[in-house]
Amino acid sequence: MNLKIKMSFFGFGQSADIQIILNNEDKLRTTKVKLEDGRIEKRFLFYDGEPIEGEVVVKLKKANQKLEHYGIKIEFIGLIETFYDRNNQNEFISLKRDLATAGEILQQNTRFNFSFLNVEKPYESYIGNNVKLRYFLRVTIVKKFSDIVKELDIAVHTLSTYPERNTNIKMEVGIEDCLHIEFEYNNSRYHLKDVIVGKIYFLLVRIKIKYMEIAIVKQEVVGNGASTFRENETLAKYEIMDGSPVKGESIPIRLFLNGYDLTPTLKDVGKKFSVKYFLNLVLVDEEDRRYYKQHEITLWRKVDEELRKKNFTQNGGERITDSNPPIMETNSNDIKNNDDEILDDDEEDDSENPTSTL
Amino acid sequence: MSSGDQERLLEESLRLVENESQLMNQALKNNELMDGLKHASIMLGELRTSALSPKNYYKLFIDVTLQLSNLETHLNDQSQNGINVSELYELVQYAGNIIPRLYLLITVGTVFLNCGHVSKKQLLCDLVEMCRGVQQPLRGLFLRNYLLQHMKNFLPDVADTTTYDTTDNPDTDDGTISDAIEAIMTNFSEMNKLWVRMQYQGHSREKEKREAERRELRILVGSNLVTLSQLDNMNLNIYKEFVLPQILEQAISCSDPLAQEYLMECVIQVFPDNYHLSTLDDFLFACKQLEDQVQIKKILGLLISRIAAYVTDEKNDAVPTDAHLFEIFSKHVEDLISTKQSLPPDDIVSLQGNIVDLAIRCWPEISEYATIVYTSLVSVLETLKIHSIVYGTALEGEHLLLLNF
């Protein structure tokens, strides 16, 4: 390690730079990715099955110098990293192409083409609090002491289509002789740019409510068994009522999801982690007691029409495959759920744990 | 809270509004719309306060909405330059707090209506509906007042047509006066509910203070009725069939004396007299269903003097004997007296006095009308077992007034 620093200090360090250039970069789709440190980075975006092609350029730092190596390779890797255990990395995809066998590079700019066709990318890229799922290309120039390595991250989105179906969620909840409400959401599944439309009906109000809000809660569950890490994060708080209603009042809900930093619902990805989303309806009374009702929603990424058409022609008329098969409807239109009271026994250790009078 | 504290709070708020509005205007000038909206939203956050008295809240409201009109003007200009107002309508709904969100929504909604790419009917309906989120009386009243002031200019004030276009597209359907009336009536009944609800907030020992505060705010509720009366396509038939029944229903069902008295007077004041003449039965019937504390004599006195002035005005072609005015009034007044057991004797005399007043002004030559009233009054007094009237009491005063006609 010391040696390496010294060497680079004196200008003997890495004698070559590696550049990974994808074909038609200016025409590739890109997406913005929020990194762990909060920075936003633009990345090339790929879907399942799409080829990844391009070239690797090895640039020697000095002319008239040669680079000896024991081989050059490029890999396409899909990886799940858990933050609490960095050593436990799970490569669910690893493809390799040898670009050069052992030898030496004499030209200052040496180019190698590479091509990964029909690359399986089964999961969505994800950067969470305790887990990261990433795809990247890695070029390695194997050397005697330390390899020269270059990585290029790409983003992967998984797309779904669902039939347009009316799956109204209606539920009556409450605390006996204190508060009865009925809430209604227009769906249990929303795509990432969807709108949650709903209504809250007040059937009985015997507390003085100060306000009511809807929170979007993201739950990340990493690992399994004894080493399960579960974390809840409130992504949005959206006030939907100011003041105390009386019996018979109905309060509209309209929440545009587009404005928040959401991912699709991810279930048991690579048997490593899950990401679920909940709508948390919270009522706060004048003594700041909180009453709430949580309800899971499924988020999915919609295929936009533009892309669908393009893929249709590209794939020779074959329809783009749904990554998630449509889920069977389990919600009947009117779930009466009187036992399901708004309680304070939140199973998660949320720092903003509601308190309730019950 | 002491009035000094109130003053201080108000000043702080006004200063913040001033500050944020400057930043907003600066951002708008530089064409930084998102920044402008952000400052507008912070400014509007001041209207979330619960600490200010209605009077001070009103002052704050005036300041804030004045600044909002700058935003509105800017957006109107920009909509000419092709900014996407429909996207903006969605965008402002990302605001996490409901008060800033709805004020911005109404403002952008107005711009949306102004550029004409949206159905008036649908958008008004949406705005009126979304305002349900504010259930706090004072904040809700002012929000809905802001809504009313803004929707006024965009009401689909055209006559209902009987022919329906088969290619009717709901997106471009602006609606008719029925939709305008529905929007205002909904806003009206919601505002009235909020206004009535004010009475039941806070300590019971502050009942009178609350009543005084409510009186200050009544004009906010009443302006809905004013707006209704100003619709170009309003006519007697619509008034009789749709408008009046809904107002009366709202007044009766709210069971609040203060609101009832104000709304009944408001109806008399804002709608034309020929409407009243044609809907006397309905109006008087409703009077009987009002709460006991309502000063019926004030309402009827007002109505009768308006009617009397109207039928005696030579410019109007109403014939004084039209609609059996005298019979209607005297019948309803008698009914009123017999149904309302709690009516004090001086009110009864006053009511009868109003009838005599009407008779004398409209039909000075028919003296038997007066006789009928006096006879009726005598029988009422007998039923009440009032045989002597004490000098200096209210009852005596009313009698003197009556006899002076």
mmCIF file of N, CA and C in Angstrom, chain B residues 3 34 87 91 128 131 135 146 152 180 202 217 232 260 272 322 368 384:
data_model
loop_
_atom_site.group_PDB
_atom_site.id
_atom_site.type_symbol
_atom_site.label_atom_id
_atom_site.label_comp_id
_atom_site.label_asym_id
_atom_site.label_seq_id
_atom_site.Cartn_x
_atom_site.Cartn_y
_atom_site.Cartn_z
ATOM 1 N N SER B 3 -53.830 41.702 24.363
ATOM 2 C CA SER B 3 -53.883 42.335 23.041
ATOM 3 C C SER B 3 -52.480 42.753 22.595
ATOM 4 N N MET B 34 -39.850 28.044 -9.594
ATOM 5 C CA MET B 34 -39.884 27.132 -8.451
ATOM 6 C C MET B 34 -39.516 27.851 -7.160
ATOM 7 N N GLU B 87 -49.551 21.317 -15.690
ATOM 8 C CA GLU B 87 -48.488 20.736 -14.865
ATOM 9 C C GLU B 87 -48.332 21.500 -13.551
ATOM 10 N N LEU B 91 -48.216 20.467 -9.760
ATOM 11 C CA LEU B 91 -47.005 20.791 -9.001
ATOM 12 C C LEU B 91 -47.303 21.427 -7.644
ATOM 13 N N VAL B 128 -63.701 23.568 -5.065
ATOM 14 C CA VAL B 128 -64.671 23.596 -3.968
ATOM 15 C C VAL B 128 -64.543 22.327 -3.125
ATOM 16 N N CYS B 131 -61.235 21.995 -0.899
ATOM 17 C CA CYS B 131 -61.228 22.864 0.286
ATOM 18 C C CYS B 131 -61.816 22.169 1.521
ATOM 19 N N GLN B 135 -60.878 22.053 7.946
ATOM 20 C CA GLN B 135 -62.048 21.966 8.814
ATOM 21 C C GLN B 135 -61.962 22.952 9.971
ATOM 22 N N TYR B 146 -61.383 33.226 -0.095
ATOM 23 C CA TYR B 146 -60.407 33.432 -1.176
ATOM 24 C C TYR B 146 -60.885 32.709 -2.437
ATOM 25 N N LYS B 152 -65.467 33.826 -8.711
ATOM 26 C CA LYS B 152 -66.486 34.768 -9.161
ATOM 27 C C LYS B 152 -66.422 35.063 -10.658
ATOM 28 N N ALA B 180 -72.728 26.640 -11.852
ATOM 29 C CA ALA B 180 -72.254 27.789 -11.086
ATOM 30 C C ALA B 180 -72.959 27.819 -9.735
ATOM 31 N N GLY B 202 -63.588 26.248 21.985
ATOM 32 C CA GLY B 202 -63.041 27.003 23.103
ATOM 33 C C GLY B 202 -63.935 26.939 24.337
ATOM 34 N N LEU B 217 -67.445 38.113 11.234
ATOM 35 C CA LEU B 217 -67.108 37.270 10.082
ATOM 36 C C LEU B 217 -68.296 36.938 9.201
ATOM 37 N N ASP B 232 -75.796 36.718 -13.971
ATOM 38 C CA ASP B 232 -76.613 37.326 -15.030
ATOM 39 C C ASP B 232 -77.818 36.476 -15.384
ATOM 40 N N GLN B 260 -79.032 31.868 11.569
ATOM 41 C CA GLN B 260 -80.377 31.913 10.988
ATOM 42 C C GLN B 260 -80.839 33.351 10.768
ATOM 43 N N PRO B 272 -83.666 40.454 -5.309
ATOM 44 C CA PRO B 272 -84.632 41.509 -5.643
ATOM 45 C C PRO B 272 -86.009 41.257 -5.024
ATOM 46 N N ASP B 322 -101.827 41.923 -5.575
ATOM 47 C CA ASP B 322 -101.208 40.700 -6.082
ATOM 48 C C ASP B 322 -100.923 39.729 -4.956
ATOM 49 N N GLU B 368 -110.450 47.895 6.833
ATOM 50 C CA GLU B 368 -110.812 46.663 7.537
ATOM 51 C C GLU B 368 -109.598 45.755 7.794
ATOM 52 N N LEU B 384 -103.243 35.016 26.138
ATOM 53 C CA LEU B 384 -102.070 35.115 27.006
ATOM 54 C C LEU B 384 -102.436 35.653 28.395
#
